[in-house]
PDB file of C-alpha atoms and ligand atoms in Angstrom:
ATOM      1  CA  MET A   1      58.587 -19.731  47.026  1.00 85.00           C
ATOM      2  CA  THR A   2      61.635 -18.153  45.938  1.00 91.00           C
ATOM      3  CA  CYS A   3      61.714 -14.117  45.287  1.00 93.00           C
ATOM      4  CA  ASN A   4      61.734 -14.560  41.447  1.00 92.00           C
ATOM      5  CA  GLU A   5      58.967 -16.948  41.476  1.00 92.00           C
ATOM      6  CA  THR A   6      56.876 -14.401  43.561  1.00 93.00           C
ATOM      7  CA  LYS A   7      57.980 -11.481  41.478  1.00 91.00           C
ATOM      8  CA  ASN A   8      56.328 -13.065  38.434  1.00 90.00           C
ATOM      9  CA  LEU A   9      53.178 -13.449  40.222  1.00 92.00           C
ATOM     10  CA  LEU A  10      53.021  -9.885  41.597  1.00 92.00           C
ATOM     11  CA  ASN A  11      51.283  -8.158  38.902  1.00 90.00           C
ATOM     12  CA  ALA A  12      48.525 -11.125  38.608  1.00 90.00           C
ATOM     13  CA  TYR A  13      47.937 -10.903  42.310  1.00 93.00           C
ATOM     14  CA  VAL A  14      47.829  -7.058  42.577  1.00 90.00           C
ATOM     15  CA  ASP A  15      45.188  -7.451  39.640  1.00 87.00           C
ATOM     16  CA  GLY A  16      43.381 -10.083  41.721  1.00 87.00           C
ATOM     17  CA  GLU A  17      43.995 -12.720  38.766  1.00 88.00           C
ATOM     18  CA  LEU A  18      45.384 -15.501  40.913  1.00 88.00           C
ATOM     19  CA  ASP A  19      43.739 -18.358  42.250  1.00 89.00           C
ATOM     20  CA  SER A  20      43.481 -18.766  46.137  1.00 89.00           C
ATOM     21  CA  ALA A  21      46.624 -21.207  46.201  1.00 89.00           C
ATOM     22  CA  GLY A  22      48.694 -18.511  44.244  1.00 90.00           C
ATOM     23  CA  SER A  23      47.466 -15.649  46.379  1.00 92.00           C
ATOM     24  CA  LEU A  24      48.225 -17.492  49.719  1.00 93.00           C
ATOM     25  CA  SER A  25      51.898 -18.423  48.519  1.00 93.00           C
ATOM     26  CA  VAL A  26      52.336 -14.849  47.447  1.00 93.00           C
ATOM     27  CA  GLU A  27      51.038 -13.484  50.694  1.00 93.00           C
ATOM     28  CA  GLY A  28      52.989 -15.976  52.741  1.00 94.00           C
ATOM     29  CA  HIS A  29      56.059 -14.722  50.881  1.00 95.00           C
ATOM     30  CA  VAL A  30      55.652 -11.065  51.220  1.00 94.00           C
ATOM     31  CA  GLN A  31      55.271 -11.521  54.872  1.00 94.00           C
ATOM     32  CA  ARG A  32      58.854 -12.651  55.109  1.00 94.00           C
ATOM     33  CA  CYS A  33      60.258 -10.678  52.359  1.00 94.00           C
ATOM     34  CA  THR A  34      60.644  -6.583  52.397  1.00 94.00           C
ATOM     35  CA  SER A  35      61.885  -6.560  48.717  1.00 94.00           C
ATOM     36  CA  CYS A  36      58.803  -8.308  47.486  1.00 95.00           C
ATOM     37  CA  LEU A  37      56.480  -6.427  49.709  1.00 94.00           C
ATOM     38  CA  THR A  38      57.911  -3.110  48.538  1.00 94.00           C
ATOM     39  CA  GLU A  39      57.652  -4.198  44.826  1.00 94.00           C
ATOM     40  CA  MET A  40      53.973  -5.373  45.532  1.00 94.00           C
ATOM     41  CA  GLU A  41      53.161  -1.789  47.278  1.00 93.00           C
ATOM     42  CA  ASN A  42      54.632  -0.048  44.251  1.00 93.00           C
ATOM     43  CA  LEU A  43      52.483  -2.193  41.938  1.00 91.00           C
ATOM     44  CA  ARG A  44      49.455  -1.104  43.795  1.00 90.00           C
ATOM     45  CA  GLY A  45      50.195   2.415  43.814  1.00 89.00           C
ATOM     46  CA  LEU A  46      50.302   2.183  40.101  1.00 86.00           C
ATOM     47  CA  ALA A  47      47.201   0.376  39.706  1.00 83.00           C
ATOM     48  CA  SER A  48      45.126   2.803  42.045  1.00 84.00           C
ATOM     49  CA  ALA A  49      46.655   5.831  40.070  1.00 81.00           C
ATOM     50  CA  ILE A  50      45.669   4.283  36.905  1.00 78.00           C
ATOM     51  CA  GLU A  51      42.100   3.806  38.488  1.00 75.00           C
ATOM     52  CA  ASN A  52      41.645   6.999  39.782  1.00 75.00           C
ATOM     53  CA  GLY A  53      41.889   8.653  36.494  1.00 65.00           C
ATOM     54  CA  GLY A  54      45.137  10.391  37.160  1.00 60.00           C
ATOM     55  CA  LEU A  55      46.390   9.519  33.948  1.00 62.00           C
ATOM     56  CA  ARG A  56      43.342  10.684  31.834  1.00 64.00           C
ATOM     57  CA  PHE A  57      43.149  14.331  30.482  1.00 69.00           C
ATOM     58  CA  THR A  58      40.317  16.019  28.943  1.00 75.00           C
ATOM     59  CA  ALA A  59      41.207  17.647  25.470  1.00 77.00           C
ATOM     60  CA  PRO A  60      40.864  21.482  25.209  1.00 77.00           C
ATOM     61  CA  PRO A  61      37.474  22.770  23.926  1.00 76.00           C
ATOM     62  CA  GLY A  62      39.404  23.989  21.108  1.00 83.00           C
ATOM     63  CA  LEU A  63      40.847  20.760  19.831  1.00 82.00           C
ATOM     64  CA  LYS A  64      37.966  18.883  18.603  1.00 81.00           C
ATOM     65  CA  ARG A  65      36.914  22.207  16.166  1.00 83.00           C
ATOM     66  CA  ASN A  66      40.392  22.248  15.009  1.00 84.00           C
ATOM     67  CA  ILE A  67      40.425  18.773  14.002  1.00 83.00           C
ATOM     68  CA  GLN A  68      36.956  18.920  12.167  1.00 82.00           C
ATOM     69  CA  ALA A  69      38.237  22.197  10.413  1.00 84.00           C
ATOM     70  CA  ALA A  70      41.384  20.166   9.511  1.00 83.00           C
ATOM     71  CA  ILE A  71      39.125  17.498   8.058  1.00 82.00           C
ATOM     72  CA  ARG A  72      36.965  19.675   6.206  1.00 82.00           C
ATOM     73  CA  ALA A  73      39.973  22.092   4.808  1.00 83.00           C
ATOM     74  CA  ALA A  74      41.438  18.421   3.651  1.00 80.00           C
ATOM     75  CA  ASN A  75      38.227  17.246   2.038  1.00 74.00           C
ATOM     76  CA  PRO A  76      35.667  19.647   1.415  1.00 65.00           C
ATOM     77  CA  GLU A  77      33.573  16.817  -0.372  1.00 62.00           C
ATOM     78  CA  VAL A  78      33.040  14.762   3.011  1.00 56.00           C
ATOM     79  CA  GLN A  79      30.599  17.148   4.701  1.00 54.00           C
ATOM     80  CA  HIS A  80      28.962  18.381   1.815  1.00 57.00           C
ATOM     81  CA  SER A  81      27.784  15.158   0.049  1.00 57.00           C
ATOM     82  CA  PHE A  82      26.929  13.762   3.607  1.00 58.00           C
ATOM     83  CA  PHE A  83      24.418  16.789   4.037  1.00 61.00           C
ATOM     84  CA  ASP A  84      23.057  16.397   0.275  1.00 69.00           C
ATOM     85  CA  TRP A  85      22.632  12.619   1.171  1.00 70.00           C
ATOM     86  CA  ARG A  86      20.583  13.469   4.367  1.00 74.00           C
ATOM     87  CA  TRP A  87      18.262  16.221   2.732  1.00 76.00           C
ATOM     88  CA  ALA A  88      17.704  13.811  -0.402  1.00 77.00           C
ATOM     89  CA  SER A  89      16.443  10.965   1.866  1.00 80.00           C
ATOM     90  CA  ALA A  90      14.216  13.549   4.046  1.00 81.00           C
ATOM     91  CA  LEU A  91      12.808  14.867   0.828  1.00 81.00           C
ATOM     92  CA  THR A  92      12.404  11.684  -0.703  1.00 82.00           C
ATOM     93  CA  ALA A  93      10.412  10.402   2.626  1.00 83.00           C
ATOM     94  CA  ALA A  94       8.384  13.447   2.524  1.00 84.00           C
ATOM     95  CA  VAL A  95       7.252  13.137  -1.036  1.00 83.00           C
ATOM     96  CA  LEU A  96       6.431   9.348  -0.560  1.00 83.00           C
ATOM     97  CA  VAL A  97       4.148  10.446   2.389  1.00 84.00           C
ATOM     98  CA  VAL A  98       2.543  13.036   0.247  1.00 84.00           C
ATOM     99  CA  VAL A  99       2.087  10.641  -2.443  1.00 82.00           C
ATOM    100  CA  VAL A 100       0.874   7.844  -0.608  1.00 82.00           C
ATOM    101  CA  GLY A 101      -1.565   9.938   1.365  1.00 83.00           C
ATOM    102  CA  PHE A 102      -2.928  11.389  -2.003  1.00 79.00           C
ATOM    103  CA  LEU A 103      -3.201   7.840  -3.408  1.00 80.00           C
ATOM    104  CA  LEU A 104      -4.977   6.310  -0.367  1.00 80.00           C
ATOM    105  CA  THR A 105      -7.405   9.319  -0.201  1.00 78.00           C
ATOM    106  CA  THR A 106      -8.318   9.490  -3.774  1.00 75.00           C
ATOM    107  CA  GLN A 107      -8.310   5.490  -4.058  1.00 75.00           C
ATOM    108  CA  SER A 108     -11.135   5.421  -1.099  1.00 75.00           C
ATOM    109  CA  GLN A 109     -12.943   8.459  -2.296  1.00 73.00           C
ATOM    110  CA  ARG A 110     -13.214   6.469  -5.736  1.00 69.00           C
ATOM    111  CA  SER A 111     -14.060   3.151  -4.264  1.00 76.00           C
ATOM    112  CA  SER A 112     -16.715   4.693  -1.881  1.00 79.00           C
ATOM    113  CA  GLU A 113     -18.076   6.504  -4.838  1.00 80.00           C
ATOM    114  CA  GLU A 114     -18.052   3.364  -6.904  1.00 81.00           C
ATOM    115  CA  ALA A 115     -19.628   1.572  -3.912  1.00 84.00           C
ATOM    116  CA  LEU A 116     -22.538   4.058  -3.967  1.00 86.00           C
ATOM    117  CA  LEU A 117     -23.220   3.717  -7.439  1.00 88.00           C
ATOM    118  CA  VAL A 118     -23.247  -0.107  -7.399  1.00 90.00           C
ATOM    119  CA  ASP A 119     -25.921   0.399  -4.698  1.00 91.00           C
ATOM    120  CA  ASP A 120     -27.780   2.601  -7.147  1.00 91.00           C
ATOM    121  CA  ILE A 121     -27.275   0.072  -9.984  1.00 92.00           C
ATOM    122  CA  VAL A 122     -28.559  -2.741  -8.265  1.00 93.00           C
ATOM    123  CA  SER A 123     -31.617  -0.755  -6.775  1.00 92.00           C
ATOM    124  CA  SER A 124     -32.505   0.602 -10.232  1.00 92.00           C
ATOM    125  CA  HIS A 125     -32.498  -3.024 -11.608  1.00 93.00           C
ATOM    126  CA  VAL A 126     -34.724  -4.394  -8.626  1.00 91.00           C
ATOM    127  CA  ARG A 127     -37.335  -1.197  -8.918  1.00 89.00           C
ATOM    128  CA  SER A 128     -37.462  -1.844 -12.672  1.00 89.00           C
ATOM    129  CA  MET A 129     -38.978  -5.232 -11.986  1.00 85.00           C
ATOM    130  CA  MET A 130     -40.638  -4.476  -8.888  1.00 83.00           C
ATOM    131  CA  ALA A 131     -42.708  -1.534 -10.471  1.00 74.00           C
ATOM    132  CA  ASN A 132     -43.361  -3.806 -13.636  1.00 75.00           C
ATOM    133  CA  HIS A 133     -41.604  -0.687 -15.286  1.00 82.00           C
ATOM    134  CA  ILE A 134     -38.915  -2.536 -17.229  1.00 88.00           C
ATOM    135  CA  THR A 135     -38.953  -0.580 -20.278  1.00 90.00           C
ATOM    136  CA  ASP A 136     -40.130   2.612 -21.788  1.00 89.00           C
ATOM    137  CA  VAL A 137     -40.093   1.185 -25.141  1.00 91.00           C
ATOM    138  CA  ALA A 138     -40.763  -2.619 -25.595  1.00 90.00           C
ATOM    139  CA  SER A 139     -39.201  -4.122 -28.698  1.00 91.00           C
ATOM    140  CA  SER A 140     -36.992  -6.716 -29.758  1.00 90.00           C
ATOM    141  CA  ASP A 141     -35.849  -4.732 -32.745  1.00 92.00           C
ATOM    142  CA  SER A 142     -32.659  -2.964 -32.131  1.00 91.00           C
ATOM    143  CA  HIS A 143     -33.938  -0.389 -35.002  1.00 92.00           C
ATOM    144  CA  THR A 144     -36.507   0.440 -32.675  1.00 93.00           C
ATOM    145  CA  VAL A 145     -35.050   0.819 -29.310  1.00 93.00           C
ATOM    146  CA  LYS A 146     -31.844   2.465 -30.592  1.00 92.00           C
ATOM    147  CA  PRO A 147     -33.494   5.312 -32.206  1.00 92.00           C
ATOM    148  CA  TRP A 148     -35.849   5.817 -28.765  1.00 93.00           C
ATOM    149  CA  PHE A 149     -33.016   6.861 -27.049  1.00 94.00           C
ATOM    150  CA  GLY A 150     -31.936   9.456 -29.756  1.00 89.00           C
ATOM    151  CA  GLY A 151     -33.944  11.950 -28.693  1.00 82.00           C
ATOM    152  CA  LYS A 152     -33.448  11.669 -25.209  1.00 91.00           C
ATOM    153  CA  LEU A 153     -29.880  11.268 -24.655  1.00 93.00           C
ATOM    154  CA  ASP A 154     -26.798  13.200 -25.758  1.00 92.00           C
ATOM    155  CA  TYR A 155     -24.832   9.809 -26.825  1.00 92.00           C
ATOM    156  CA  SER A 156     -26.163   6.686 -28.678  1.00 92.00           C
ATOM    157  CA  PRO A 157     -26.111   3.543 -26.652  1.00 93.00           C
ATOM    158  CA  PRO A 158     -25.534   0.227 -28.425  1.00 90.00           C
ATOM    159  CA  ALA A 159     -28.795  -1.647 -28.339  1.00 90.00           C
ATOM    160  CA  LYS A 160     -27.731  -5.140 -29.924  1.00 92.00           C
ATOM    161  CA  ASP A 161     -30.109  -7.618 -30.534  1.00 93.00           C
ATOM    162  CA  LEU A 162     -28.746 -11.132 -29.241  1.00 95.00           C
ATOM    163  CA  THR A 163     -31.864 -12.988 -29.517  1.00 93.00           C
ATOM    164  CA  ALA A 164     -29.981 -15.593 -31.675  1.00 93.00           C
ATOM    165  CA  GLN A 165     -27.634 -16.202 -28.909  1.00 95.00           C
ATOM    166  CA  GLY A 166     -30.355 -16.788 -26.429  1.00 95.00           C
ATOM    167  CA  PHE A 167     -30.462 -13.260 -24.645  1.00 96.00           C
ATOM    168  CA  ARG A 168     -33.674 -11.522 -26.193  1.00 96.00           C
ATOM    169  CA  LEU A 169     -33.746  -7.720 -26.527  1.00 95.00           C
ATOM    170  CA  VAL A 170     -36.749  -6.556 -24.436  1.00 94.00           C
ATOM    171  CA  GLY A 171     -36.777  -3.061 -24.859  1.00 95.00           C
ATOM    172  CA  GLY A 172     -35.133   0.090 -23.228  1.00 95.00           C
ATOM    173  CA  ARG A 173     -35.468   2.419 -20.453  1.00 94.00           C
ATOM    174  CA  LEU A 174     -34.192   5.696 -19.326  1.00 93.00           C
ATOM    175  CA  ASP A 175     -32.595   5.754 -15.863  1.00 91.00           C
ATOM    176  CA  TYR A 176     -30.612   8.205 -13.812  1.00 88.00           C
ATOM    177  CA  PHE A 177     -27.015   7.667 -12.587  1.00 84.00           C
ATOM    178  CA  GLU A 178     -24.562  10.344 -11.418  1.00 78.00           C
ATOM    179  CA  ASN A 179     -27.071  13.250 -11.966  1.00 80.00           C
ATOM    180  CA  ARG A 180     -27.574  12.413 -15.744  1.00 86.00           C
ATOM    181  CA  PRO A 181     -30.278  10.033 -17.731  1.00 91.00           C
ATOM    182  CA  VAL A 182     -28.483   6.994 -19.022  1.00 94.00           C
ATOM    183  CA  ALA A 183     -29.783   4.357 -21.121  1.00 95.00           C
ATOM    184  CA  ALA A 184     -30.975   0.851 -19.735  1.00 96.00           C
ATOM    185  CA  VAL A 185     -31.092  -1.722 -22.441  1.00 96.00           C
ATOM    186  CA  VAL A 186     -33.118  -4.874 -21.062  1.00 96.00           C
ATOM    187  CA  TYR A 187     -32.765  -8.453 -22.138  1.00 96.00           C
ATOM    188  CA  GLN A 188     -33.969 -11.443 -20.964  1.00 96.00           C
ATOM    189  CA  ARG A 189     -32.769 -15.044 -20.487  1.00 95.00           C
ATOM    190  CA  SER A 190     -35.355 -17.560 -19.711  1.00 91.00           C
ATOM    191  CA  GLN A 191     -37.533 -15.799 -17.058  1.00 91.00           C
ATOM    192  CA  HIS A 192     -34.661 -13.518 -15.823  1.00 94.00           C
ATOM    193  CA  PHE A 193     -34.201 -10.095 -16.918  1.00 95.00           C
ATOM    194  CA  ILE A 194     -30.752  -8.390 -17.566  1.00 97.00           C
ATOM    195  CA  ASN A 195     -30.159  -4.726 -17.309  1.00 97.00           C
ATOM    196  CA  LEU A 196     -27.234  -3.236 -19.036  1.00 97.00           C
ATOM    197  CA  PHE A 197     -26.690   0.452 -18.286  1.00 96.00           C
ATOM    198  CA  VAL A 198     -24.520   2.447 -20.891  1.00 95.00           C
ATOM    199  CA  TRP A 199     -23.282   5.729 -20.763  1.00 93.00           C
ATOM    200  CA  PRO A 200     -20.052   7.656 -21.826  1.00 92.00           C
ATOM    201  CA  ALA A 201     -17.134   6.909 -19.220  1.00 88.00           C
ATOM    202  CA  THR A 202     -15.418   9.808 -17.525  1.00 83.00           C
ATOM    203  CA  ASN A 203     -12.300   7.659 -17.655  1.00 77.00           C
ATOM    204  CA  THR A 204     -12.212   6.596 -21.151  1.00 68.00           C
ATOM    205  CA  ALA A 205      -8.991   4.095 -20.472  1.00 70.00           C
ATOM    206  CA  ILE A 206     -10.204   0.527 -21.223  1.00 68.00           C
ATOM    207  CA  LYS A 207     -10.987  -1.219 -18.207  1.00 72.00           C
ATOM    208  CA  PRO A 208     -11.072  -4.793 -17.755  1.00 74.00           C
ATOM    209  CA  GLU A 209     -14.395  -6.588 -16.434  1.00 80.00           C
ATOM    210  CA  ASP A 210     -15.212  -6.362 -12.760  1.00 87.00           C
ATOM    211  CA  GLN A 211     -17.175  -8.905 -11.155  1.00 90.00           C
ATOM    212  CA  LEU A 212     -19.447  -7.998  -8.319  1.00 90.00           C
ATOM    213  CA  THR A 213     -22.203  -9.576  -6.109  1.00 92.00           C
ATOM    214  CA  ARG A 214     -24.459  -7.294  -4.198  1.00 91.00           C
ATOM    215  CA  GLN A 215     -27.762  -8.583  -2.377  1.00 90.00           C
ATOM    216  CA  GLY A 216     -27.502 -11.862  -4.482  1.00 92.00           C
ATOM    217  CA  TYR A 217     -27.350  -9.986  -7.997  1.00 95.00           C
ATOM    218  CA  ASN A 218     -24.457 -10.242 -10.141  1.00 96.00           C
ATOM    219  CA  ILE A 219     -22.812  -7.424 -11.581  1.00 96.00           C
ATOM    220  CA  LEU A 220     -20.503  -6.970 -14.494  1.00 96.00           C
ATOM    221  CA  HIS A 221     -18.685  -3.598 -15.268  1.00 94.00           C
ATOM    222  CA  TRP A 222     -16.429  -2.626 -18.140  1.00 93.00           C
ATOM    223  CA  THR A 223     -15.184   0.289 -20.131  1.00 91.00           C
ATOM    224  CA  GLN A 224     -14.870   0.016 -23.936  1.00 89.00           C
ATOM    225  CA  SER A 225     -14.948   2.510 -26.709  1.00 87.00           C
ATOM    226  CA  GLY A 226     -15.524   5.397 -24.298  1.00 90.00           C
ATOM    227  CA  MET A 227     -18.409   3.900 -22.925  1.00 91.00           C
ATOM    228  CA  THR A 228     -18.962   2.459 -19.208  1.00 92.00           C
ATOM    229  CA  TYR A 229     -21.109  -0.538 -18.984  1.00 95.00           C
ATOM    230  CA  TRP A 230     -22.779  -2.137 -16.096  1.00 95.00           C
ATOM    231  CA  LEU A 231     -24.651  -5.467 -16.542  1.00 97.00           C
ATOM    232  CA  VAL A 232     -26.882  -6.640 -13.767  1.00 97.00           C
ATOM    233  CA  SER A 233     -29.007  -9.530 -13.264  1.00 96.00           C
ATOM    234  CA  GLU A 234     -30.180 -12.481 -10.932  1.00 94.00           C
ATOM    235  CA  LEU A 235     -28.858 -14.500 -13.808  1.00 95.00           C
ATOM    236  CA  ASN A 236     -25.714 -16.815 -12.658  1.00 96.00           C
ATOM    237  CA  LEU A 237     -22.398 -15.418 -13.350  1.00 95.00           C
ATOM    238  CA  ALA A 238     -21.509 -18.009 -15.983  1.00 96.00           C
ATOM    239  CA  GLU A 239     -24.563 -16.881 -18.339  1.00 96.00           C
ATOM    240  CA  LEU A 240     -24.125 -13.230 -17.399  1.00 96.00           C
ATOM    241  CA  SER A 241     -20.500 -13.213 -18.543  1.00 96.00           C
ATOM    242  CA  GLU A 242     -21.525 -14.803 -21.657  1.00 96.00           C
ATOM    243  CA  CYS A 243     -24.023 -11.846 -22.207  1.00 96.00           C
ATOM    244  CA  ALA A 244     -21.171  -9.512 -21.573  1.00 96.00           C
ATOM    245  CA  ARG A 245     -18.792 -11.271 -24.054  1.00 95.00           C
ATOM    246  CA  LEU A 246     -21.385 -11.111 -26.881  1.00 96.00           C
ATOM    247  CA  LEU A 247     -22.181  -7.396 -26.092  1.00 95.00           C
ATOM    248  CA  LYS A 248     -18.305  -6.605 -26.286  1.00 92.00           C
ATOM    249  CA  GLU A 249     -18.026  -8.259 -29.650  1.00 89.00           C
TER     250      GLU A 249
HETATM  251 ZN1   ZN B   1      61.244 -11.903  48.071  1.00 66.96          ZN
END
């Protein structure tokens, strides 16, 4: 191996990048050649000086501050808008947490209140049949049933006669829900009784019909013209829905 060939490989040799054949050739040459050996030792000294950090310097503490101040002076918008953005997103997140928490709380409160009411409605329906006290006023004439409620409630419930449509008006009864007397209008379809509970809605927004089943009873619930309606019966859902449709007309 000539001196030129060796010198071309010295950098790679010092950095440990040569294969074993290349390394052996370089080592064989520098054992015989003082000039190449000296150059190899110089390269090793340089490499270890770089490795030991002798060429690294720590910036003086004021430099970072000065650079940041210079950036701010050159472009005051940068930091300003950065902080605005951060506060805005933090505020948005906080508002979101509060709103979602509020919605979840009121939603679960509302649904648990409604679940209790549904239980009351089913119990009332069952009780009215078990106690053989389905009506306080027994009449299939809406002109008898409707005025009967007049003296007992501060609102006038509908008492539609649906006899021609297959739902015979049986009469009316007073019941109690949500700490107030409410109207129960009673219908009959074949051997099945249907209780229609009606009272003024607290939320008068029109509510589409809910369908529920509790303890084998079908329940339909809707809000219309400021009144809340609960229809409950052991009658099948299709026929009960037909009854609801006729009542809504
Ligand atoms: Zn040489």
